JSON list of C-alpha atoms in Angstrom, two decimals:
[
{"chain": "A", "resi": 1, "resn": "UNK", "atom": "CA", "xyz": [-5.95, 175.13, 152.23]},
{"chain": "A", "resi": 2, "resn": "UNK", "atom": "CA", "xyz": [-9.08, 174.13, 150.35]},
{"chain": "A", "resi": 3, "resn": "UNK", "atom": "CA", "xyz": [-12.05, 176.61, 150.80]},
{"chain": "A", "resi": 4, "resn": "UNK", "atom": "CA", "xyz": [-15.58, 175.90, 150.30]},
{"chain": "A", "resi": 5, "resn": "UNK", "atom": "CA", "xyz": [-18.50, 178.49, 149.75]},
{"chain": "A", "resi": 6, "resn": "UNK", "atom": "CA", "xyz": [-22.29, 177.28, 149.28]},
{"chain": "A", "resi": 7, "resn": "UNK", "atom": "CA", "xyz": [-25.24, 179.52, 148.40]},
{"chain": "A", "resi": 8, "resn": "UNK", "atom": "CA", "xyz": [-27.73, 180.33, 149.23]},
{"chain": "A", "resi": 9, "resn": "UNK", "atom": "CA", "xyz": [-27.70, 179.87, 153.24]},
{"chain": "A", "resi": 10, "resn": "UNK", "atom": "CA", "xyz": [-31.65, 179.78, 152.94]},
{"chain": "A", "resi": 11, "resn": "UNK", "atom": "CA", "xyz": [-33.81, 178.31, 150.59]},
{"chain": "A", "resi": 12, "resn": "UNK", "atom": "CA", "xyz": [-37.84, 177.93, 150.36]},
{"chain": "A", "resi": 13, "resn": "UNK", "atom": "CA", "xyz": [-39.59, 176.00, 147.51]},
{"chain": "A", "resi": 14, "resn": "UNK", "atom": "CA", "xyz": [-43.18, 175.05, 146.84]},
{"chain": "A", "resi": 15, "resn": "UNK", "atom": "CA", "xyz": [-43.76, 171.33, 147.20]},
{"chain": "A", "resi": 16, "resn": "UNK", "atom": "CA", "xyz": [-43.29, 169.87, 143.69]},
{"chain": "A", "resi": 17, "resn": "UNK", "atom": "CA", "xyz": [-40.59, 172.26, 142.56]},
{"chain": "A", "resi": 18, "resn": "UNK", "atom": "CA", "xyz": [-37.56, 171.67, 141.88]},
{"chain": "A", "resi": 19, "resn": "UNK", "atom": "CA", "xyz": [-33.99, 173.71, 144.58]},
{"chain": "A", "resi": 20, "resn": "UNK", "atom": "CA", "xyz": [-30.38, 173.68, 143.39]},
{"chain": "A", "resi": 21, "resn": "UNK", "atom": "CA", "xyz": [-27.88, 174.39, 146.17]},
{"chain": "A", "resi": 22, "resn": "UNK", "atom": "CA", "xyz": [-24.88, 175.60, 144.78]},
{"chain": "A", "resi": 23, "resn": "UNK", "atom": "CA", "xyz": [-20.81, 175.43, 145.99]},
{"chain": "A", "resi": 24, "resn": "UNK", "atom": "CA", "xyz": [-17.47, 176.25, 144.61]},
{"chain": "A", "resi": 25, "resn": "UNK", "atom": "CA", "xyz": [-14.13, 175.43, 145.88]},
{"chain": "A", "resi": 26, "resn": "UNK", "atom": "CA", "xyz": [-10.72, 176.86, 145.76]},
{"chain": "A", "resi": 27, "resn": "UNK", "atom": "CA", "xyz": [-8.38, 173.70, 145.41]},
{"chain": "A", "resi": 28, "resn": "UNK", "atom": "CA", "xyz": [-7.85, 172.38, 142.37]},
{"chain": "A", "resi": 29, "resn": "UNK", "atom": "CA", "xyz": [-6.57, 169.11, 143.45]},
{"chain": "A", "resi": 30, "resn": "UNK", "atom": "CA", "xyz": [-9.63, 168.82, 145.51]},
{"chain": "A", "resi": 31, "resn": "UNK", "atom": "CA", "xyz": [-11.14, 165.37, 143.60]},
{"chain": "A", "resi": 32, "resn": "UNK", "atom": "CA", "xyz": [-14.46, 164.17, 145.55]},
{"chain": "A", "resi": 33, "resn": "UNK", "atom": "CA", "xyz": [-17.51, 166.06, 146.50]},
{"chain": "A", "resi": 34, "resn": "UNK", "atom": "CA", "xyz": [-20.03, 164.65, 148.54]},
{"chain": "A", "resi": 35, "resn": "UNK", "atom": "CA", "xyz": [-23.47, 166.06, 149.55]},
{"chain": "A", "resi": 36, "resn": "UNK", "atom": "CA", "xyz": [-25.10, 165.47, 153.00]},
{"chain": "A", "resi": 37, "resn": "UNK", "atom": "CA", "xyz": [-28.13, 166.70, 154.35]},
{"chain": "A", "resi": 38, "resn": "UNK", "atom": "CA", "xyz": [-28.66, 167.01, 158.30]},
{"chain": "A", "resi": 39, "resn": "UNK", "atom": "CA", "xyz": [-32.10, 167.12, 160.17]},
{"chain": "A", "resi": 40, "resn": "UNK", "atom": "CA", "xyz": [-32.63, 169.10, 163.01]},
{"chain": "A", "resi": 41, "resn": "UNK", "atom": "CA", "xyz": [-31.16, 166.98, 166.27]},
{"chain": "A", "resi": 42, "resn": "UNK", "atom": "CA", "xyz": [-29.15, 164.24, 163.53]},
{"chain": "A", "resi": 43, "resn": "UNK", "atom": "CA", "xyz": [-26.05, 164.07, 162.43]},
{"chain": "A", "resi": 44, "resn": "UNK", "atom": "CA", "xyz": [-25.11, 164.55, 158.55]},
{"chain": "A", "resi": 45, "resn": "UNK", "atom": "CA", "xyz": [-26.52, 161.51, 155.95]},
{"chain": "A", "resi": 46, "resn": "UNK", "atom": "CA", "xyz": [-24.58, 161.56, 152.56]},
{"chain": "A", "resi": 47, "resn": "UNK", "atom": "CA", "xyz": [-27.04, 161.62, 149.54]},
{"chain": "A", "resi": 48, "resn": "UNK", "atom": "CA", "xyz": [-25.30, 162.11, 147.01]},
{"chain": "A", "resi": 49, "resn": "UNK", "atom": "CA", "xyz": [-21.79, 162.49, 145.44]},
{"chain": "A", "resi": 50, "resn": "UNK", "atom": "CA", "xyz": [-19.35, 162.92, 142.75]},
{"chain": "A", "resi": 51, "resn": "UNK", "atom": "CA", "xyz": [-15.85, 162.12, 141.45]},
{"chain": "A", "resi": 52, "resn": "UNK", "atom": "CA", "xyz": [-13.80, 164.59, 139.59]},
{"chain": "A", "resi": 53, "resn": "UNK", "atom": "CA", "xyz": [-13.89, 161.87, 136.71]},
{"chain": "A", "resi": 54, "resn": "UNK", "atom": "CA", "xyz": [-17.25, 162.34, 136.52]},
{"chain": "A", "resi": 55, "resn": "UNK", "atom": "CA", "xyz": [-19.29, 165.62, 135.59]},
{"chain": "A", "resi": 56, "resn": "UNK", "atom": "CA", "xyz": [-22.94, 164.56, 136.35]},
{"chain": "A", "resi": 57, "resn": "UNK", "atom": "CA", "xyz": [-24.48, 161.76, 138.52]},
{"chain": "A", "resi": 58, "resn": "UNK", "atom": "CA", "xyz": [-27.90, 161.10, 139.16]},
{"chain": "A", "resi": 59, "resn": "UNK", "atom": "CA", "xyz": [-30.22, 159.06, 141.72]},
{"chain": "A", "resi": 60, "resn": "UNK", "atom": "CA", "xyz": [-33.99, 159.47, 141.80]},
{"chain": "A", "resi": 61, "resn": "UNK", "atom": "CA", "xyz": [-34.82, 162.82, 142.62]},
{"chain": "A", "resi": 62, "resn": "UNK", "atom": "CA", "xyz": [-31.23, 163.86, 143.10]},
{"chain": "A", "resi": 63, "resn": "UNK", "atom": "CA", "xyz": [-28.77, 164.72, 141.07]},
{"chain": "A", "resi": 64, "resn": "UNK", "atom": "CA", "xyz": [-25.58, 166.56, 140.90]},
{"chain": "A", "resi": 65, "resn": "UNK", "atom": "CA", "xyz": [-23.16, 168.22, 138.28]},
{"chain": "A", "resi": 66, "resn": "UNK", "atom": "CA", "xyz": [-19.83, 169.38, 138.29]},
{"chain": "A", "resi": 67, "resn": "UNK", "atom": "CA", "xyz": [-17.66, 171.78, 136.47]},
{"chain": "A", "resi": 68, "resn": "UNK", "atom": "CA", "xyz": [-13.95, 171.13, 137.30]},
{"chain": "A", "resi": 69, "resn": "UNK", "atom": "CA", "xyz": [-13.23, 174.31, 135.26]},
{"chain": "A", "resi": 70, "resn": "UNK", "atom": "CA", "xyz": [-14.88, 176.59, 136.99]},
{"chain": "A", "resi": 71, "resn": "UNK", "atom": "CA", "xyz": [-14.14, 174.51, 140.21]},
{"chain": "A", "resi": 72, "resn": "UNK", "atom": "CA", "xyz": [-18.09, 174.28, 141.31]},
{"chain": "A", "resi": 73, "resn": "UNK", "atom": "CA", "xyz": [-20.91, 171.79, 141.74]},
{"chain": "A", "resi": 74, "resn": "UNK", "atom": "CA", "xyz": [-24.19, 172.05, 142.68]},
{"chain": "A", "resi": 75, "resn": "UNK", "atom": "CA", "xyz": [-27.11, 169.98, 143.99]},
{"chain": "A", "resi": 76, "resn": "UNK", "atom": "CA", "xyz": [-30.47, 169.79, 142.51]},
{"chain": "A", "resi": 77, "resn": "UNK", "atom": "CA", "xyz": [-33.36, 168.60, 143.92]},
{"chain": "A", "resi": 78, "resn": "UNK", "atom": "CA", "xyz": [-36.59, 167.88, 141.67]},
{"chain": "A", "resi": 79, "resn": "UNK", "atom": "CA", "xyz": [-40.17, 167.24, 142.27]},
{"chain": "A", "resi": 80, "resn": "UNK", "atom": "CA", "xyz": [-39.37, 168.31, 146.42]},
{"chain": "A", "resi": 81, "resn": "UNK", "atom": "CA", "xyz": [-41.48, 166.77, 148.95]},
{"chain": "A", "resi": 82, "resn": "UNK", "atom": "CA", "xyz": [-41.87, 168.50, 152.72]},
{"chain": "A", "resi": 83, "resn": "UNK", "atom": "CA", "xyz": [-39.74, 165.38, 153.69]},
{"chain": "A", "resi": 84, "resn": "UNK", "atom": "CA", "xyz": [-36.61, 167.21, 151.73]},
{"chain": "A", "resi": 85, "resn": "UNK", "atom": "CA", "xyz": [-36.77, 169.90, 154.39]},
{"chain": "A", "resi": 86, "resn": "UNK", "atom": "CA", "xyz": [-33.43, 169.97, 156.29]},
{"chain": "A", "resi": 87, "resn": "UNK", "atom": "CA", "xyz": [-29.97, 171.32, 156.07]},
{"chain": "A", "resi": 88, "resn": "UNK", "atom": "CA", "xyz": [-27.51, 170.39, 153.18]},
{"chain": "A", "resi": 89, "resn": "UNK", "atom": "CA", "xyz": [-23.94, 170.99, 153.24]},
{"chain": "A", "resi": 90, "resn": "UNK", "atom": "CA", "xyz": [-21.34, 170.07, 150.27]},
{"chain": "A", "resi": 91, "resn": "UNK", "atom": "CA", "xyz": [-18.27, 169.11, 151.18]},
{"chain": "A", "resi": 92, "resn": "UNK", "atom": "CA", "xyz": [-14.69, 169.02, 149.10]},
{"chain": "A", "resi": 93, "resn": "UNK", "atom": "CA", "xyz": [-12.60, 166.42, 149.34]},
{"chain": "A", "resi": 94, "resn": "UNK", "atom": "CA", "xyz": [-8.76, 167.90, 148.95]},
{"chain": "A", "resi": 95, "resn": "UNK", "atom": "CA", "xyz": [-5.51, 164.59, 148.51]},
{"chain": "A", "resi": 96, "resn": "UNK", "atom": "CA", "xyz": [-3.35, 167.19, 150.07]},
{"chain": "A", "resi": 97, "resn": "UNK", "atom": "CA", "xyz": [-5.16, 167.85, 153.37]},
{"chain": "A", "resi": 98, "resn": "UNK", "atom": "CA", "xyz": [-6.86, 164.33, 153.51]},
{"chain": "A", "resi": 99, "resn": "UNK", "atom": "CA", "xyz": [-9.89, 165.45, 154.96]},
{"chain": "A", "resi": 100, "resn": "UNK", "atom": "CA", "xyz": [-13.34, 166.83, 154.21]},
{"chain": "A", "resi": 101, "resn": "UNK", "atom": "CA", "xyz": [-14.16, 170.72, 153.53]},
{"chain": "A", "resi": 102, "resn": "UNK", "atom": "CA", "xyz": [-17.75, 171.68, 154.37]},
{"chain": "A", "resi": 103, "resn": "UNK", "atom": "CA", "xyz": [-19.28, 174.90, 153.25]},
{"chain": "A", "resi": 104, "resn": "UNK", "atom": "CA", "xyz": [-21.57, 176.72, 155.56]},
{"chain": "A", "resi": 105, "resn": "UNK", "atom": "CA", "xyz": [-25.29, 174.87, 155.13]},
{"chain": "A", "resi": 106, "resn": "UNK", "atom": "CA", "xyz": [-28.59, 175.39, 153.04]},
{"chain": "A", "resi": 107, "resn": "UNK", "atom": "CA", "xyz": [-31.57, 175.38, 155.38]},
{"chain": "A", "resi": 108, "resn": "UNK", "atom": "CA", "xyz": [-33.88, 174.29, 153.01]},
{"chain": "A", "resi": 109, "resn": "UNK", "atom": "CA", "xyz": [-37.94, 174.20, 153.58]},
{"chain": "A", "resi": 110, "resn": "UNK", "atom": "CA", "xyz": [-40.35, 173.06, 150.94]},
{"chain": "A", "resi": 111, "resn": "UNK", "atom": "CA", "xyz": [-43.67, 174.28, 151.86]},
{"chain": "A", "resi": 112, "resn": "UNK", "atom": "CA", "xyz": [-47.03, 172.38, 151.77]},
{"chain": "B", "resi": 1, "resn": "UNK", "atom": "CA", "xyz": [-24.50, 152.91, 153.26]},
{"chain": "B", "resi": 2, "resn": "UNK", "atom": "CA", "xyz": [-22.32, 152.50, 155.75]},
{"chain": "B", "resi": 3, "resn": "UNK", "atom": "CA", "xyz": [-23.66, 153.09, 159.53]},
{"chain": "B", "resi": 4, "resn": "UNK", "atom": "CA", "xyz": [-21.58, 154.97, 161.92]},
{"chain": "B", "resi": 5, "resn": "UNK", "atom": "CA", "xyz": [-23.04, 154.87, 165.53]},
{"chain": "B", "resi": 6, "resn": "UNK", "atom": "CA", "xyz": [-22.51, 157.12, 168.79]},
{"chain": "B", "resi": 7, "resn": "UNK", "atom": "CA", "xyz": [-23.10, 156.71, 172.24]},
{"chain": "B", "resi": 8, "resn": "UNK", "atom": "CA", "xyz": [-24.61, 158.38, 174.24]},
{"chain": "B", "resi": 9, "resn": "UNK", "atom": "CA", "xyz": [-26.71, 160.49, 171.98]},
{"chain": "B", "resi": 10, "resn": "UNK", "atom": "CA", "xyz": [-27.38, 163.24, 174.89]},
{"chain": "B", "resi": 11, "resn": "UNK", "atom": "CA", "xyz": [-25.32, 163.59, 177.76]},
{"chain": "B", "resi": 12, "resn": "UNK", "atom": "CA", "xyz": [-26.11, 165.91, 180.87]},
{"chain": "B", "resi": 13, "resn": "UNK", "atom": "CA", "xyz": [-23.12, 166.57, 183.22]},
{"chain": "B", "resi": 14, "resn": "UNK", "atom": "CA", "xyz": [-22.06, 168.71, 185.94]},
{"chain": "B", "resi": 15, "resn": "UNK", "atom": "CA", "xyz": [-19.30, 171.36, 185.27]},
{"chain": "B", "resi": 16, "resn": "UNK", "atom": "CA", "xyz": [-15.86, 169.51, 186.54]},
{"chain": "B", "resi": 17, "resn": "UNK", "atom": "CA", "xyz": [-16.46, 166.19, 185.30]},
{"chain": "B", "resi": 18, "resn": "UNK", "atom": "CA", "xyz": [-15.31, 164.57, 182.44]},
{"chain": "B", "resi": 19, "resn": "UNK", "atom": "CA", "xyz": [-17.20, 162.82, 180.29]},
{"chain": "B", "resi": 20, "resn": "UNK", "atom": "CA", "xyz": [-16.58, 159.64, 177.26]},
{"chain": "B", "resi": 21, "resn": "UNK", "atom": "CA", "xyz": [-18.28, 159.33, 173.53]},
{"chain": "B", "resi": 22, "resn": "UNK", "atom": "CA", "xyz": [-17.99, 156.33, 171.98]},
{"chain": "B", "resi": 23, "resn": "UNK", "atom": "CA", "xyz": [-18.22, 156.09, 168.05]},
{"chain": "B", "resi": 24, "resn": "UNK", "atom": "CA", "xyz": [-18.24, 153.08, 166.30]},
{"chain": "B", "resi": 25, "resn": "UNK", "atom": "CA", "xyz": [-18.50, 152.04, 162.65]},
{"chain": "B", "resi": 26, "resn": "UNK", "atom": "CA", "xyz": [-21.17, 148.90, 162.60]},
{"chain": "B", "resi": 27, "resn": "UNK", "atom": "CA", "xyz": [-20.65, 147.20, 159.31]},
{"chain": "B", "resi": 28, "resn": "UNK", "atom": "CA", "xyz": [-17.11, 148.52, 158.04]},
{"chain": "B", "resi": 29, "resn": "UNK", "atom": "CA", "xyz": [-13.66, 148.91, 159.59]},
{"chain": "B", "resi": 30, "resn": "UNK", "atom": "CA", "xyz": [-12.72, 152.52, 159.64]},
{"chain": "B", "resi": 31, "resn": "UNK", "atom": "CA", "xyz": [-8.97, 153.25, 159.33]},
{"chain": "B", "resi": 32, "resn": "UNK", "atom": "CA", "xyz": [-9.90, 157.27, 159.84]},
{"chain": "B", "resi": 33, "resn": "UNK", "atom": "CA", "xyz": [-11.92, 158.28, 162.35]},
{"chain": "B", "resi": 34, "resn": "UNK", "atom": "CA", "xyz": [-13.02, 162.52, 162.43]},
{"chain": "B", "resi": 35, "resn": "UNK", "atom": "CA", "xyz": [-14.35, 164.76, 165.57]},
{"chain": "B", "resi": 36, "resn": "UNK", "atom": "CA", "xyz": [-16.93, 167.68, 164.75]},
{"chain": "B", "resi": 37, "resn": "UNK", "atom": "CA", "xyz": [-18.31, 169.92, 166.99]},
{"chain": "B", "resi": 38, "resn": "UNK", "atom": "CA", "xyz": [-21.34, 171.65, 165.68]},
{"chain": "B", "resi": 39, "resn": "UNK", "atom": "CA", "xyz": [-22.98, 175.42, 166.87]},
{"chain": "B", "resi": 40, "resn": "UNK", "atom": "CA", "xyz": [-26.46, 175.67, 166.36]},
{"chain": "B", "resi": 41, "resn": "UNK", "atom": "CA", "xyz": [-27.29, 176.56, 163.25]},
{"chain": "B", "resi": 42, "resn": "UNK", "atom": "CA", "xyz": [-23.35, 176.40, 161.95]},
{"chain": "B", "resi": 43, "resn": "UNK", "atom": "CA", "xyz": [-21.35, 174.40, 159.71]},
{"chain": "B", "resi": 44, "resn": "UNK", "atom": "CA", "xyz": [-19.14, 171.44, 160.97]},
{"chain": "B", "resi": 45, "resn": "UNK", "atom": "CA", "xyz": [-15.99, 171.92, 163.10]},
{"chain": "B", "resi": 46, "resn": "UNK", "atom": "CA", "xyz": [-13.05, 169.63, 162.77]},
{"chain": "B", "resi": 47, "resn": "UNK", "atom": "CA", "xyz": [-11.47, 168.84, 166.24]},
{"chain": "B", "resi": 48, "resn": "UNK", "atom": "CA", "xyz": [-9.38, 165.91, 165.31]},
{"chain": "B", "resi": 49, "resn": "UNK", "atom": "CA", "xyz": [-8.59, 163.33, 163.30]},
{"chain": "B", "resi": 50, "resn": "UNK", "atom": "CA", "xyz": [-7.31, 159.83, 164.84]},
{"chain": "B", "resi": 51, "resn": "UNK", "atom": "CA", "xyz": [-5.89, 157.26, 162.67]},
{"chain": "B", "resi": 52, "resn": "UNK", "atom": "CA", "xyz": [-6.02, 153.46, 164.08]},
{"chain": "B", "resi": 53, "resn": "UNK", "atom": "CA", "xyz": [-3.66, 152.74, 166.55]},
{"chain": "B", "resi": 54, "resn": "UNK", "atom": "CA", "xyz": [-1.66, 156.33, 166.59]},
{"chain": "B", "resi": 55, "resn": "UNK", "atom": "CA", "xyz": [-2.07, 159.73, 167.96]},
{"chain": "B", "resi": 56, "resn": "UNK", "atom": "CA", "xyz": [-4.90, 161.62, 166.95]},
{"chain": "B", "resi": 57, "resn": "UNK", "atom": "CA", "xyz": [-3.66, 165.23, 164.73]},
{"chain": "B", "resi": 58, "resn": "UNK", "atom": "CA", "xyz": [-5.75, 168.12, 166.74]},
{"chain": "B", "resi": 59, "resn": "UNK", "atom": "CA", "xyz": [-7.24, 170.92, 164.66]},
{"chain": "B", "resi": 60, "resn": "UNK", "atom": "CA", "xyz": [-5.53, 174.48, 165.84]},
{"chain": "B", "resi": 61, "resn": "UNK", "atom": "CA", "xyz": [-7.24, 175.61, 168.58]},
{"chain": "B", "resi": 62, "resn": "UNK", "atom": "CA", "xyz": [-8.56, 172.48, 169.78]},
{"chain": "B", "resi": 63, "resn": "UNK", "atom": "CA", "xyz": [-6.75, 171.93, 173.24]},
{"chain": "B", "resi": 64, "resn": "UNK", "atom": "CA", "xyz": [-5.89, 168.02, 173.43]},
{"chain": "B", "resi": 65, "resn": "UNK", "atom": "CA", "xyz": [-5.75, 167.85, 176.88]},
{"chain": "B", "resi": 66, "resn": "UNK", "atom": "CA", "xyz": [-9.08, 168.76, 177.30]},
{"chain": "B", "resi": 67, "resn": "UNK", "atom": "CA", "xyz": [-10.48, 166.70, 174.56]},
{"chain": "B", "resi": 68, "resn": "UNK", "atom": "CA", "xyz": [-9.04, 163.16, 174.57]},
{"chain": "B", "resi": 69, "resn": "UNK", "atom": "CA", "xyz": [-9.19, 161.04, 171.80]},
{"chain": "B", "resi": 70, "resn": "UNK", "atom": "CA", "xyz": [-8.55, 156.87, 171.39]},
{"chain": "B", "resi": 71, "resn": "UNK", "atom": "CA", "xyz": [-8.97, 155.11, 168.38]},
{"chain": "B", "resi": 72, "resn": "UNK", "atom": "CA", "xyz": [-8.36, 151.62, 169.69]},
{"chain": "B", "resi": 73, "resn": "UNK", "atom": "CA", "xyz": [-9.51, 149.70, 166.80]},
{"chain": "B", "resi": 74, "resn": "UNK", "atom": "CA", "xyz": [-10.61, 150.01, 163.28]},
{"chain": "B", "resi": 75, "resn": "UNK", "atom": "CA", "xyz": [-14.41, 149.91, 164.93]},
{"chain": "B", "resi": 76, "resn": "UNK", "atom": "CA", "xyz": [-13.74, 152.19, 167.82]},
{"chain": "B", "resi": 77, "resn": "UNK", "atom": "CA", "xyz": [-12.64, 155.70, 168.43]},
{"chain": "B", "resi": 78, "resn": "UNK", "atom": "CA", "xyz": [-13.39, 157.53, 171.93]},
{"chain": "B", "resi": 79, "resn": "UNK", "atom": "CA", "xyz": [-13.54, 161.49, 172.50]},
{"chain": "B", "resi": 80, "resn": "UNK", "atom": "CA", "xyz": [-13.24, 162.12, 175.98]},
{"chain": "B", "resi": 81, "resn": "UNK", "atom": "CA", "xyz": [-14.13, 165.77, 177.89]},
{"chain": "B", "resi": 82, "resn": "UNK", "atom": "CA", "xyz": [-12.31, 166.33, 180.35]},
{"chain": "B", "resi": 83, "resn": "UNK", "atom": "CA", "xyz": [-13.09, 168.94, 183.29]},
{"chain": "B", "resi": 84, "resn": "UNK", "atom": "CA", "xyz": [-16.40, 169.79, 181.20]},
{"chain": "B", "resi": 85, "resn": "UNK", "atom": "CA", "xyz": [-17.67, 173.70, 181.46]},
{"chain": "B", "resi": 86, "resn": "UNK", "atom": "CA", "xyz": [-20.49, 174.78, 180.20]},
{"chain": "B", "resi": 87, "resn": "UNK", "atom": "CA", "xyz": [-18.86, 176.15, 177.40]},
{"chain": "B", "resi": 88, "resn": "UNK", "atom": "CA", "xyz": [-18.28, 172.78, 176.38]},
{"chain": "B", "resi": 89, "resn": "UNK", "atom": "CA", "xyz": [-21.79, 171.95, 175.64]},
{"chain": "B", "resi": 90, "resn": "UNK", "atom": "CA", "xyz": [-22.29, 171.39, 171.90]},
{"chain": "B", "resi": 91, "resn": "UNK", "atom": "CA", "xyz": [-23.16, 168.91, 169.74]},
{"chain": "B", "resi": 92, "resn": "UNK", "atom": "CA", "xyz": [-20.53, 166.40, 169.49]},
{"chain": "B", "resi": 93, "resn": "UNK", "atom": "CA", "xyz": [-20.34, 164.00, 165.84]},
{"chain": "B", "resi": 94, "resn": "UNK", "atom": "CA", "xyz": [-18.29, 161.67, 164.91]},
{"chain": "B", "resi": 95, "resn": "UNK", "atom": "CA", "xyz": [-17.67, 160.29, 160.94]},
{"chain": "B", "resi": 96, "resn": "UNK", "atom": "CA", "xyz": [-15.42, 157.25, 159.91]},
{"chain": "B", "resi": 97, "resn": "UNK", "atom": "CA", "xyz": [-14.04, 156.34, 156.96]},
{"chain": "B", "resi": 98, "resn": "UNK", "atom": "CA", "xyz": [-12.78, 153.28, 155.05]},
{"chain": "B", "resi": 99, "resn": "UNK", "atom": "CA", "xyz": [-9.69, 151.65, 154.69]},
{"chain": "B", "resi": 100, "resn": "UNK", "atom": "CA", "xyz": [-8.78, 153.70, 151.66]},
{"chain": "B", "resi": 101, "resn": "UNK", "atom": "CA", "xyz": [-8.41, 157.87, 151.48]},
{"chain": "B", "resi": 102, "resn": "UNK", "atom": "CA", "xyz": [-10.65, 158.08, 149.02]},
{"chain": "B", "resi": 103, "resn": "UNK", "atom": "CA", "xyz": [-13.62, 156.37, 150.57]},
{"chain": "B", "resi": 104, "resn": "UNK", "atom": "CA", "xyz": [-16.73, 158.02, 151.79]},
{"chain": "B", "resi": 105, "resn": "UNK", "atom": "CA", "xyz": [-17.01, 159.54, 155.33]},
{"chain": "B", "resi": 106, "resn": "UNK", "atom": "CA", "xyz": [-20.01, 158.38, 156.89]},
{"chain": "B", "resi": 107, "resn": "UNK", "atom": "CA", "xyz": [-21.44, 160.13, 160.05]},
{"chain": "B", "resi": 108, "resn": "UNK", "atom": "CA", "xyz": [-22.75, 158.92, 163.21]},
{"chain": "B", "resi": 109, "resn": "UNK", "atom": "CA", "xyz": [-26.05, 160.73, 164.97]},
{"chain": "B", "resi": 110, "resn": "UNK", "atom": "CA", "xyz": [-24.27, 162.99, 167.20]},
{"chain": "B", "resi": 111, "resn": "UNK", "atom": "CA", "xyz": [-23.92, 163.64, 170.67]},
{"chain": "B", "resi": 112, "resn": "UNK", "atom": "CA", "xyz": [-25.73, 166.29, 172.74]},
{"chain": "B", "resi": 113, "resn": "UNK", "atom": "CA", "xyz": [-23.30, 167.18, 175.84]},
{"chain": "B", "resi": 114, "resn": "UNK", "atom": "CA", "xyz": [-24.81, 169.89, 178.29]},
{"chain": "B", "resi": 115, "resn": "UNK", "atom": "CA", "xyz": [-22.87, 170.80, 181.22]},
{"chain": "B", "resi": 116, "resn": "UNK", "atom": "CA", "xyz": [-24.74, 172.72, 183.82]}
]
């Protein structure tokens, strides 16, 4: 089945810089990736994702690429505000198993 | 986006009694409905997936008996604990999807169950 690894599990910025959350997958029929970030107590919001059609998207502050070569994406976050604090997971989407992969959370903190 | 809702959003119970989370999807009908059960400070656990008007498909290792699932409509799914322990408690979410395969999953705001 599909497999999905995301670094690094913790991540602190300085308020106004930029954090890119990476992930790579193992299924190469695997053809939607979708970003979500969770606060503490909530459940998961999607921010952000991508088709395998596609190799960049971008909205706002957010943006992310992906290299269906080398079967990983990543999440960048520019200009981060203390709001952007939380936990992001990437997720895989694989045809075969119809269902969602996550990979193991970024706790991300952007300090003051 | 979409908005997934779940109800309750914190549950206390005594151990031996069973207890029902409802998940609906407010503005979309949801062919798919997913189960997570979340550690602190973990990743997302699949428990089950129920499909519209058929049995749900139970992750190995999930016990089905003990965790009930109904998806009566394409609005409505149901997880019920049955005979709750305290190593039960967790935090319960719930995601939906379109009518398609491809669409997004979109994710309710979670359930805290404690059992005492």
């Amino acid at each position: 089945g599909e497999n999905v690894e995301q670094h690094p599990s913790t991540l602190s910025v300085q308020e106004g810089d930029s954090a890119v959350i990476k992930c790579t997958y193992s299924d190469s029929a695997s053809n939607y990736f979708p970003w979500y970030k969770q606060e503490l107590g909530k459940g998961p919001q999607l921010i952000i994702d991508i088709r395998s059609n596609v190799g960049e998207k971008k909205d706002q502050r957010i943006a992310v690429t992906l290299n269906k070569t080398a079967k990983h994406f990543s999440l960048h976050i520019t200009e981060t505000q203390p709001e952007d604090s939380a936990v992001y997971f990437c997720a895989a989407f694989s045809g075969s198993a119809r269902q969602l992969t996550f990979g193991s959370g970024t706790q991300l903190t952007v300090l003051p | 986006g979409a908005v997934v809702s779940q109800h309750p959003s914190r549950v206390i119970c005594k151990s031996g009694t069973s207890v029902k989370i409802e998940c609906r999807s407010l503005d979309f009908q949801a062919t798919t409905m997913f189960w997570y059960r979340q550690f602190p400070k973990k990743s997302l656990m699949l428990m089950a997936t129920s499909n519209e008007g058929s049995k749900a498909t139970y992750e190995q290792g999930v016990e089905k008996d003990k965790f009930l699932i109904n998806h009566a409509s394409l609005t409505l799914s149901t997880l019920t604990v049955t005979s709750a322990h305290p190593e039960d408690s967790s935090f319960y979410i719930c995601s939906a999807r379109g009518l398609a395969v491809t669409d997004t999953q979109y994710f309710g705001p979670g359930t805290r169950l404690t059992v005492l």
